[in-house]
GROMACS .gro file of C-alpha atoms in nm:
model
  354
    1MET     CA    1  -6.513   3.836  -0.370
    2PRO     CA    2  -6.874   3.675  -0.462
    3PRO     CA    3  -6.925   3.539  -0.814
    4ALA     CA    4  -7.052   3.764  -1.089
    5SER     CA    5  -7.424   3.815  -1.120
    6THR     CA    6  -7.577   3.518  -1.312
    7THR     CA    7  -7.876   3.711  -1.450
    8ALA     CA    8  -7.802   4.064  -1.607
    9PRO     CA    9  -7.547   4.078  -1.938
   10THR     CA   10  -7.253   4.261  -1.850
   11VAL     CA   11  -7.085   4.414  -2.112
   12ASN     CA   12  -6.755   4.637  -2.077
   13GLY     CA   13  -6.573   4.821  -2.335
   14ASP     CA   14  -6.653   4.947  -2.693
   15TRP     CA   15  -6.911   4.688  -2.828
   16LEU     CA   16  -6.989   4.930  -3.139
   17ILE     CA   17  -6.697   4.974  -3.351
   18ARG     CA   18  -6.641   5.034  -3.712
   19ALA     CA   19  -6.440   4.785  -3.903
   20ARG     CA   20  -6.106   4.841  -4.151
   21ASP     CA   21  -6.363   4.870  -4.447
   22GLY     CA   22  -6.631   5.105  -4.299
   23ARG     CA   23  -6.898   4.892  -4.179
   24LEU     CA   24  -7.038   4.914  -3.839
   25ALA     CA   25  -7.064   4.595  -3.602
   26VAL     CA   26  -7.208   4.529  -3.268
   27TYR     CA   27  -7.164   4.286  -3.010
   28ALA     CA   28  -7.345   4.155  -2.714
   29CYS     CA   29  -7.434   3.882  -2.495
   30GLU     CA   30  -7.708   3.637  -2.561
   31SER     CA   31  -7.851   3.321  -2.383
   32ASP     CA   32  -7.525   3.165  -2.341
   33ALA     CA   33  -7.324   3.297  -2.651
   34VAL     CA   34  -7.136   3.631  -2.779
   35VAL     CA   35  -7.297   3.733  -3.094
   36CYS     CA   36  -7.224   3.974  -3.359
   37ARG     CA   37  -7.438   4.166  -3.608
   38THR     CA   38  -7.259   4.417  -3.887
   39GLN     CA   39  -7.339   4.602  -4.189
   40GLN     CA   40  -7.356   4.400  -4.518
   41ARG     CA   41  -7.157   4.720  -4.671
   42PRO     CA   42  -7.092   5.031  -4.514
   43GLY     CA   43  -7.395   5.212  -4.434
   44GLY     CA   44  -7.627   4.906  -4.547
   45PRO     CA   45  -7.849   4.686  -4.397
   46TRP     CA   46  -7.763   4.469  -4.095
   47THR     CA   47  -7.703   4.055  -4.078
   48ALA     CA   48  -7.910   3.894  -3.806
   49PRO     CA   49  -7.695   3.756  -3.480
   50ARG     CA   50  -7.449   3.517  -3.511
   51ALA     CA   51  -7.236   3.355  -3.238
   52VAL     CA   52  -6.896   3.415  -3.242
   53GLY     CA   53  -6.614   3.191  -3.083
   54GLY     CA   54  -6.703   2.862  -3.196
   55ASP     CA   55  -6.986   2.630  -3.016
   56GLN     CA   56  -6.858   2.667  -2.662
   57ARG     CA   57  -7.122   2.826  -2.402
   58VAL     CA   58  -7.021   3.141  -2.175
   59HIS     CA   59  -7.148   3.311  -1.916
   60PRO     CA   60  -7.325   3.669  -1.978
   61ALA     CA   61  -6.986   3.863  -1.974
   62LEU     CA   62  -6.810   4.030  -2.219
   63ALA     CA   63  -6.547   4.246  -2.254
   64VAL     CA   64  -6.454   4.389  -2.616
   65ALA     CA   65  -6.156   4.631  -2.748
   66GLN     CA   66  -6.056   4.724  -3.064
   67GLY     CA   67  -5.655   4.760  -3.185
   68THR     CA   68  -5.500   5.026  -3.411
   69ASP     CA   69  -5.522   4.723  -3.627
   70THR     CA   70  -5.915   4.721  -3.643
   71TYR     CA   71  -5.884   4.362  -3.491
   72ALA     CA   72  -6.151   4.328  -3.213
   73HIS     CA   73  -6.079   4.127  -2.915
   74LEU     CA   74  -6.353   3.918  -2.738
   75VAL     CA   75  -6.321   3.817  -2.376
   76SER     CA   76  -6.578   3.615  -2.151
   77TRP     CA   77  -6.646   3.389  -1.879
   78ARG     CA   78  -6.735   3.025  -1.936
   79PRO     CA   79  -6.841   2.728  -1.736
   80THR     CA   80  -6.608   2.478  -1.681
   81VAL     CA   81  -6.689   2.209  -1.430
   82PRO     CA   82  -6.994   2.266  -1.183
   83GLY     CA   83  -6.912   2.563  -0.964
   84GLU     CA   84  -6.624   2.658  -1.165
   85SER     CA   85  -6.522   2.878  -1.460
   86GLY     CA   86  -6.235   3.006  -1.653
   87LEU     CA   87  -6.194   3.297  -1.898
   88VAL     CA   88  -6.170   3.270  -2.266
   89HIS     CA   89  -6.043   3.506  -2.527
   90SER     CA   90  -6.137   3.526  -2.927
   91THR     CA   91  -5.988   3.755  -3.187
   92HIS     CA   92  -6.234   3.862  -3.473
   93PHE     CA   93  -6.026   4.006  -3.770
   94GLN     CA   94  -6.346   4.126  -3.983
   95PRO     CA   95  -6.691   4.141  -3.838
   96HIS     CA   96  -6.822   3.993  -4.142
   97LEU     CA   97  -6.587   3.695  -4.120
   98THR     CA   98  -6.615   3.420  -3.870
   99ALA     CA   99  -6.430   3.474  -3.548
  100LEU     CA  100  -6.177   3.241  -3.403
  101ASP     CA  101  -6.271   3.012  -3.141
  102TRP     CA  102  -6.254   3.057  -2.748
  103ASN     CA  103  -5.908   3.010  -2.645
  104PRO     CA  104  -5.905   2.937  -2.259
  105LEU     CA  105  -5.718   3.181  -2.040
  106GLY     CA  106  -5.776   3.030  -1.721
  107HIS     CA  107  -5.810   3.139  -1.406
  108PRO     CA  108  -5.691   3.470  -1.189
  109ASN     CA  109  -5.649   3.206  -0.896
  110LYS     CA  110  -5.611   2.894  -1.059
  111LYS     CA  111  -5.952   2.778  -1.035
  112GLY     CA  112  -6.289   2.873  -0.891
  113ASP     CA  113  -6.592   3.054  -1.018
  114ARG     CA  114  -6.624   3.388  -1.192
  115THR     CA  115  -6.421   3.681  -0.991
  116GLY     CA  116  -6.599   3.963  -1.172
  117PRO     CA  117  -6.670   4.122  -1.493
  118PRO     CA  118  -6.324   4.084  -1.715
  119ALA     CA  119  -6.200   4.361  -1.924
  120VAL     CA  120  -5.947   4.395  -2.233
  121THR     CA  121  -5.778   4.684  -2.415
  122VAL     CA  122  -5.482   4.654  -2.686
  123ASP     CA  123  -5.172   4.785  -2.709
  124ALA     CA  124  -4.979   4.950  -2.976
  125GLN     CA  125  -4.807   4.629  -3.132
  126GLY     CA  126  -5.127   4.475  -3.114
  127ARG     CA  127  -5.145   4.254  -2.816
  128ALA     CA  128  -5.465   4.204  -2.591
  129HIS     CA  129  -5.429   4.249  -2.198
  130VAL     CA  130  -5.701   4.097  -1.984
  131PHE     CA  131  -5.783   4.243  -1.676
  132VAL     CA  132  -6.018   4.103  -1.419
  133PRO     CA  133  -6.098   4.126  -1.033
  134ASN     CA  134  -5.944   3.879  -0.822
  135ARG     CA  135  -6.075   3.650  -0.529
  136GLY     CA  136  -5.862   3.910  -0.340
  137GLY     CA  137  -6.027   4.189  -0.370
  138GLY     CA  138  -5.738   4.299  -0.627
  139VAL     CA  139  -5.725   4.321  -0.983
  140SER     CA  140  -5.509   4.023  -1.180
  141MET     CA  141  -5.391   4.035  -1.547
  142ARG     CA  142  -5.289   3.834  -1.859
  143GLY     CA  143  -5.129   3.972  -2.165
  144GLN     CA  144  -5.027   3.827  -2.507
  145LYS     CA  145  -4.628   3.797  -2.577
  146GLU     CA  146  -4.473   3.973  -2.867
  147LYS     CA  147  -4.399   3.668  -3.028
  148GLY     CA  148  -4.730   3.484  -2.988
  149GLY     CA  149  -4.877   3.309  -2.711
  150TRP     CA  150  -4.998   3.441  -2.326
  151GLY     CA  151  -4.754   3.548  -2.039
  152PRO     CA  152  -4.857   3.413  -1.680
  153TRP     CA  153  -5.170   3.574  -1.502
  154ARG     CA  154  -5.010   3.864  -1.261
  155ASP     CA  155  -5.156   3.960  -0.907
  156LEU     CA  156  -5.145   4.333  -0.952
  157LYS     CA  157  -5.238   4.402  -0.562
  158GLY     CA  158  -5.525   4.642  -0.465
  159ALA     CA  159  -5.775   4.572  -0.235
  160GLY     CA  160  -6.166   4.615  -0.209
  161VAL     CA  161  -6.210   4.648  -0.563
  162ARG     CA  162  -6.562   4.649  -0.649
  163GLY     CA  163  -6.773   4.731  -0.992
  164PRO     CA  164  -6.657   4.664  -1.363
  165LEU     CA  165  -6.324   4.801  -1.453
  166ALA     CA  166  -6.211   5.050  -1.688
  167VAL     CA  167  -5.898   5.001  -1.914
  168THR     CA  168  -5.749   5.149  -2.219
  169THR     CA  169  -5.409   5.230  -2.427
  170ALA     CA  170  -5.307   5.554  -2.457
  171GLU     CA  171  -5.202   5.738  -2.755
  172SER     CA  172  -4.813   5.625  -2.628
  173GLY     CA  173  -4.962   5.254  -2.675
  174LEU     CA  174  -4.944   5.222  -2.326
  175VAL     CA  175  -5.189   5.046  -2.128
  176THR     CA  176  -5.397   5.170  -1.835
  177ALA     CA  177  -5.643   5.071  -1.627
  178TYR     CA  178  -5.884   5.202  -1.313
  179ALA     CA  179  -6.124   5.033  -1.037
  180THR     CA  180  -6.320   5.187  -0.757
  181THR     CA  181  -6.309   5.059  -0.375
  182PRO     CA  182  -6.531   5.169  -0.108
  183ASP     CA  183  -6.245   5.422  -0.031
  184GLY     CA  184  -6.117   5.585  -0.366
  185ILE     CA  185  -6.016   5.488  -0.730
  186LEU     CA  186  -5.732   5.277  -0.792
  187ARG     CA  187  -5.491   5.344  -1.107
  188TRP     CA  188  -5.219   5.080  -1.287
  189THR     CA  189  -4.992   5.209  -1.567
  190GLN     CA  190  -4.728   5.043  -1.798
  191ALA     CA  191  -4.346   5.218  -1.782
  192SER     CA  192  -4.279   5.051  -2.124
  193PRO     CA  193  -4.434   4.859  -2.382
  194GLY     CA  194  -4.522   4.506  -2.267
  195ALA     CA  195  -4.461   4.575  -1.882
  196VAL     CA  196  -4.636   4.475  -1.584
  197PRO     CA  197  -4.900   4.760  -1.502
  198VAL     CA  198  -4.764   4.889  -1.182
  199LEU     CA  199  -5.056   5.055  -0.916
  200ASP     CA  200  -4.998   5.407  -0.802
  201GLU     CA  201  -4.853   5.451  -0.444
  202GLU     CA  202  -5.178   5.615  -0.366
  203PRO     CA  203  -5.543   5.606  -0.453
  204LEU     CA  204  -5.744   5.908  -0.574
  205ALA     CA  205  -5.912   5.973  -0.287
  206VAL     CA  206  -6.257   6.040  -0.400
  207LYS     CA  207  -6.528   5.790  -0.393
  208ALA     CA  208  -6.703   5.711  -0.733
  209ARG     CA  209  -7.026   5.502  -0.776
  210PRO     CA  210  -6.909   5.153  -0.893
  211GLY     CA  211  -7.016   5.097  -1.262
  212THR     CA  212  -6.957   5.433  -1.362
  213LEU     CA  213  -6.588   5.429  -1.490
  214SER     CA  214  -6.495   5.475  -1.819
  215ALA     CA  215  -6.168   5.572  -2.011
  216LEU     CA  216  -6.058   5.750  -2.309
  217ALA     CA  217  -5.716   5.878  -2.425
  218THR     CA  218  -5.730   6.203  -2.514
  219SER     CA  219  -5.403   6.364  -2.572
  220ALA     CA  220  -5.029   6.223  -2.619
  221GLU     CA  221  -4.952   6.262  -2.279
  222HIS     CA  222  -5.289   6.186  -2.095
  223THR     CA  223  -5.603   5.955  -2.069
  224THR     CA  224  -5.891   6.081  -1.910
  225LEU     CA  225  -6.107   5.886  -1.648
  226PHE     CA  226  -6.501   6.015  -1.640
  227PHE     CA  227  -6.687   5.849  -1.323
  228THR     CA  228  -6.947   5.958  -1.134
  229ASP     CA  229  -6.885   6.053  -0.778
  230GLU     CA  230  -7.142   6.035  -0.460
  231GLY     CA  231  -7.296   6.378  -0.518
  232GLY     CA  232  -7.424   6.287  -0.903
  233GLU     CA  233  -7.133   6.486  -1.039
  234LEU     CA  234  -6.970   6.335  -1.370
  235CYS     CA  235  -6.628   6.408  -1.333
  236ALA     CA  236  -6.296   6.386  -1.525
  237TRP     CA  237  -5.937   6.322  -1.416
  238ARG     CA  238  -5.584   6.333  -1.554
  239GLY     CA  239  -5.235   6.305  -1.376
  240SER     CA  240  -5.170   6.162  -1.034
  241ALA     CA  241  -5.356   6.129  -0.727
  242ASP     CA  242  -5.231   6.491  -0.630
  243ASP     CA  243  -5.424   6.641  -0.930
  244GLU     CA  244  -5.799   6.726  -0.815
  245PRO     CA  245  -6.120   6.563  -1.045
  246VAL     CA  246  -6.288   6.815  -1.204
  247ALA     CA  247  -6.657   6.809  -1.268
  248VAL     CA  248  -6.790   6.838  -1.599
  249LEU     CA  249  -7.134   6.818  -1.574
  250THR     CA  250  -7.441   6.659  -1.326
  251ALA     CA  251  -7.474   6.344  -1.452
  252ALA     CA  252  -7.773   6.259  -1.659
  253GLY     CA  253  -7.861   5.910  -1.549
  254SER     CA  254  -7.708   5.644  -1.301
  255GLY     CA  255  -7.488   5.429  -1.562
  256PRO     CA  256  -7.130   5.445  -1.745
  257VAL     CA  257  -7.113   5.746  -2.010
  258SER     CA  258  -6.989   5.658  -2.369
  259ALA     CA  259  -6.699   5.868  -2.435
  260MET     CA  260  -6.502   5.944  -2.767
  261ARG     CA  261  -6.312   6.216  -2.931
  262CYS     CA  262  -6.436   6.354  -3.279
  263GLU     CA  263  -6.396   6.636  -3.456
  264LEU     CA  264  -6.715   6.913  -3.458
  265ASP     CA  265  -6.701   7.214  -3.664
  266GLY     CA  266  -6.307   7.193  -3.692
  267HIS     CA  267  -6.241   7.153  -3.305
  268ASP     CA  268  -6.099   6.831  -3.204
  269CYS     CA  269  -6.375   6.757  -2.874
  270THR     CA  270  -6.483   6.494  -2.655
  271LEU     CA  271  -6.842   6.359  -2.703
  272LEU     CA  272  -7.033   6.209  -2.407
  273ALA     CA  273  -7.346   6.005  -2.385
  274GLN     CA  274  -7.535   5.842  -2.133
  275ARG     CA  275  -7.894   5.715  -2.070
  276ALA     CA  276  -8.077   5.935  -1.888
  277GLU     CA  277  -8.298   5.926  -1.612
  278SER     CA  278  -8.585   6.006  -1.857
  279GLY     CA  279  -8.493   5.698  -2.047
  280ARG     CA  280  -8.364   5.899  -2.325
  281VAL     CA  281  -7.971   5.925  -2.460
  282ALA     CA  282  -7.827   6.240  -2.327
  283PHE     CA  283  -7.496   6.402  -2.535
  284ALA     CA  284  -7.286   6.647  -2.426
  285ALA     CA  285  -6.971   6.769  -2.572
  286TYR     CA  286  -6.695   7.034  -2.499
  287PRO     CA  287  -6.315   7.103  -2.644
  288THR     CA  288  -6.114   6.811  -2.565
  289GLU     CA  289  -5.928   6.849  -2.207
  290LEU     CA  290  -6.114   7.178  -2.170
  291GLU     CA  291  -6.349   7.093  -1.914
  292SER     CA  292  -6.357   7.454  -1.788
  293ALA     CA  293  -6.506   7.538  -2.130
  294GLY     CA  294  -6.846   7.390  -2.007
  295ALA     CA  295  -7.062   7.122  -2.153
  296TRP     CA  296  -7.470   7.093  -2.140
  297TRP     CA  297  -7.710   6.755  -2.206
  298THR     CA  298  -7.937   6.744  -2.491
  299GLU     CA  299  -8.140   6.473  -2.476
  300SER     CA  300  -8.241   6.228  -2.794
  301GLY     CA  301  -8.454   5.961  -2.940
  302PRO     CA  302  -8.724   5.701  -2.741
  303ALA     CA  303  -8.743   5.623  -2.382
  304LEU     CA  304  -8.555   5.308  -2.355
  305PRO     CA  305  -8.543   5.078  -2.033
  306VAL     CA  306  -8.277   5.097  -1.741
  307ASP     CA  307  -8.060   4.833  -1.865
  308ALA     CA  308  -8.018   4.977  -2.236
  309ARG     CA  309  -7.673   5.039  -2.333
  310VAL     CA  310  -7.567   5.325  -2.493
  311ALA     CA  311  -7.202   5.342  -2.764
  312LEU     CA  312  -7.084   5.583  -2.963
  313ALA     CA  313  -6.842   5.549  -3.299
  314GLU     CA  314  -6.755   5.699  -3.619
  315ASP     CA  315  -6.902   5.552  -3.975
  316GLY     CA  316  -6.699   5.469  -4.286
  317THR     CA  317  -6.773   5.830  -4.352
  318GLY     CA  318  -6.645   5.980  -4.065
  319ARG     CA  319  -6.963   6.083  -3.902
  320VAL     CA  320  -7.007   6.012  -3.578
  321VAL     CA  321  -7.292   5.789  -3.494
  322ALA     CA  322  -7.480   5.645  -3.161
  323ALA     CA  323  -7.621   5.327  -3.077
  324THR     CA  324  -7.841   5.189  -2.822
  325PHE     CA  325  -7.907   4.810  -2.762
  326VAL     CA  326  -8.140   4.651  -2.530
  327PRO     CA  327  -8.021   4.305  -2.418
  328GLY     CA  328  -8.278   4.027  -2.424
  329THR     CA  329  -8.480   4.154  -2.724
  330GLY     CA  330  -8.232   4.198  -3.015
  331THR     CA  331  -8.312   4.591  -3.058
  332LEU     CA  332  -8.078   4.780  -3.190
  333ARG     CA  333  -8.101   5.184  -3.283
  334LEU     CA  334  -7.907   5.403  -3.439
  335ALA     CA  335  -7.856   5.746  -3.484
  336HIS     CA  336  -7.657   5.980  -3.766
  337ARG     CA  337  -7.482   6.316  -3.706
  338LYS     CA  338  -7.611   6.566  -3.933
  339ASP     CA  339  -7.446   6.693  -4.201
  340GLU     CA  340  -7.465   7.076  -4.084
  341PRO     CA  341  -7.278   7.301  -3.812
  342GLY     CA  342  -7.290   7.124  -3.426
  343LEU     CA  343  -7.451   6.800  -3.294
  344ALA     CA  344  -7.748   6.720  -3.427
  345LEU     CA  345  -7.855   6.387  -3.500
  346LYS     CA  346  -8.068   6.229  -3.760
  347ALA     CA  347  -8.395   6.058  -3.653
  348TRP     CA  348  -8.311   5.727  -3.439
  349GLU     CA  349  -8.365   5.423  -3.665
  350GLN     CA  350  -8.393   5.023  -3.572
  351ALA     CA  351  -8.112   4.837  -3.777
  352PRO     CA  352  -8.317   4.669  -4.061
  353SER     CA  353  -8.196   4.296  -4.097
  354VAL     CA  354  -8.197   4.135  -4.446
   0.00000   0.00000   0.00000
């Protein structure tokens, strides 16, 4: 498998998070570092970007996940010797504090160059699980131990994996991972806390566009995978390989959707956001796990470059907040939901710095 691109930064996971005290924070790759910006207080002005993880130089690849303890886990690739790289991990307990230095995780194939974008999720016990494509075209994982430290790299098998992975933790606390191949979608699931995720016997025989996977815990029983199929339909899938994905609506754009659960007018809803072909941000919502109810896109905000990223979260007051970030420019914009029925948003504002 060829090394990951050295040009466009890749960010996998929820790069917009809410800290325990209610302030928002964002993570991004800038130059040869991972940087964080955070609100000085909930709803207040934003700090300037500052590097996290110490002084080590890293490649422009970042995976982010937040556990139920609100700690942010960050994973990146760093150069080691010429032509080789290794994965590193850092924990950010509070965005306004200094993150731990990068901790080396090694290489899924012991040594070599980057094998693909990493992904990370955090189980119910607060343990990070790091996933990455390996040189054989499958997926490898390394997880934190219950009493500290890390377990070994484990080859989870699979073949033909392409594009970023999607990983998440279900309401049960168990970890699920997904990957696209030319022939379908692969899924790995845990049978019990701390267990090694196991690959489904049969892939989902649906061709998905690489780079469009995103996953969300949608109930105590299910995790929902969102992806765009070859026909351009945004689909949702739960259950086994025998269950057919459901087309939600035509994808607004070519990239992945950002998905979150929130309460809208007293109903448990799934909110989707995606950069549309027009460059604006498109939003859609429907009752969680009831794709048959229908959904439609509503566009908002200014047109953004093709590499702009979109994220969703809730702020310290429980309001939905959307964010966009343009790599290389540092431009961060946010829009909050209005205090009225429906999904109307306030005007987009560029995040101010002090």
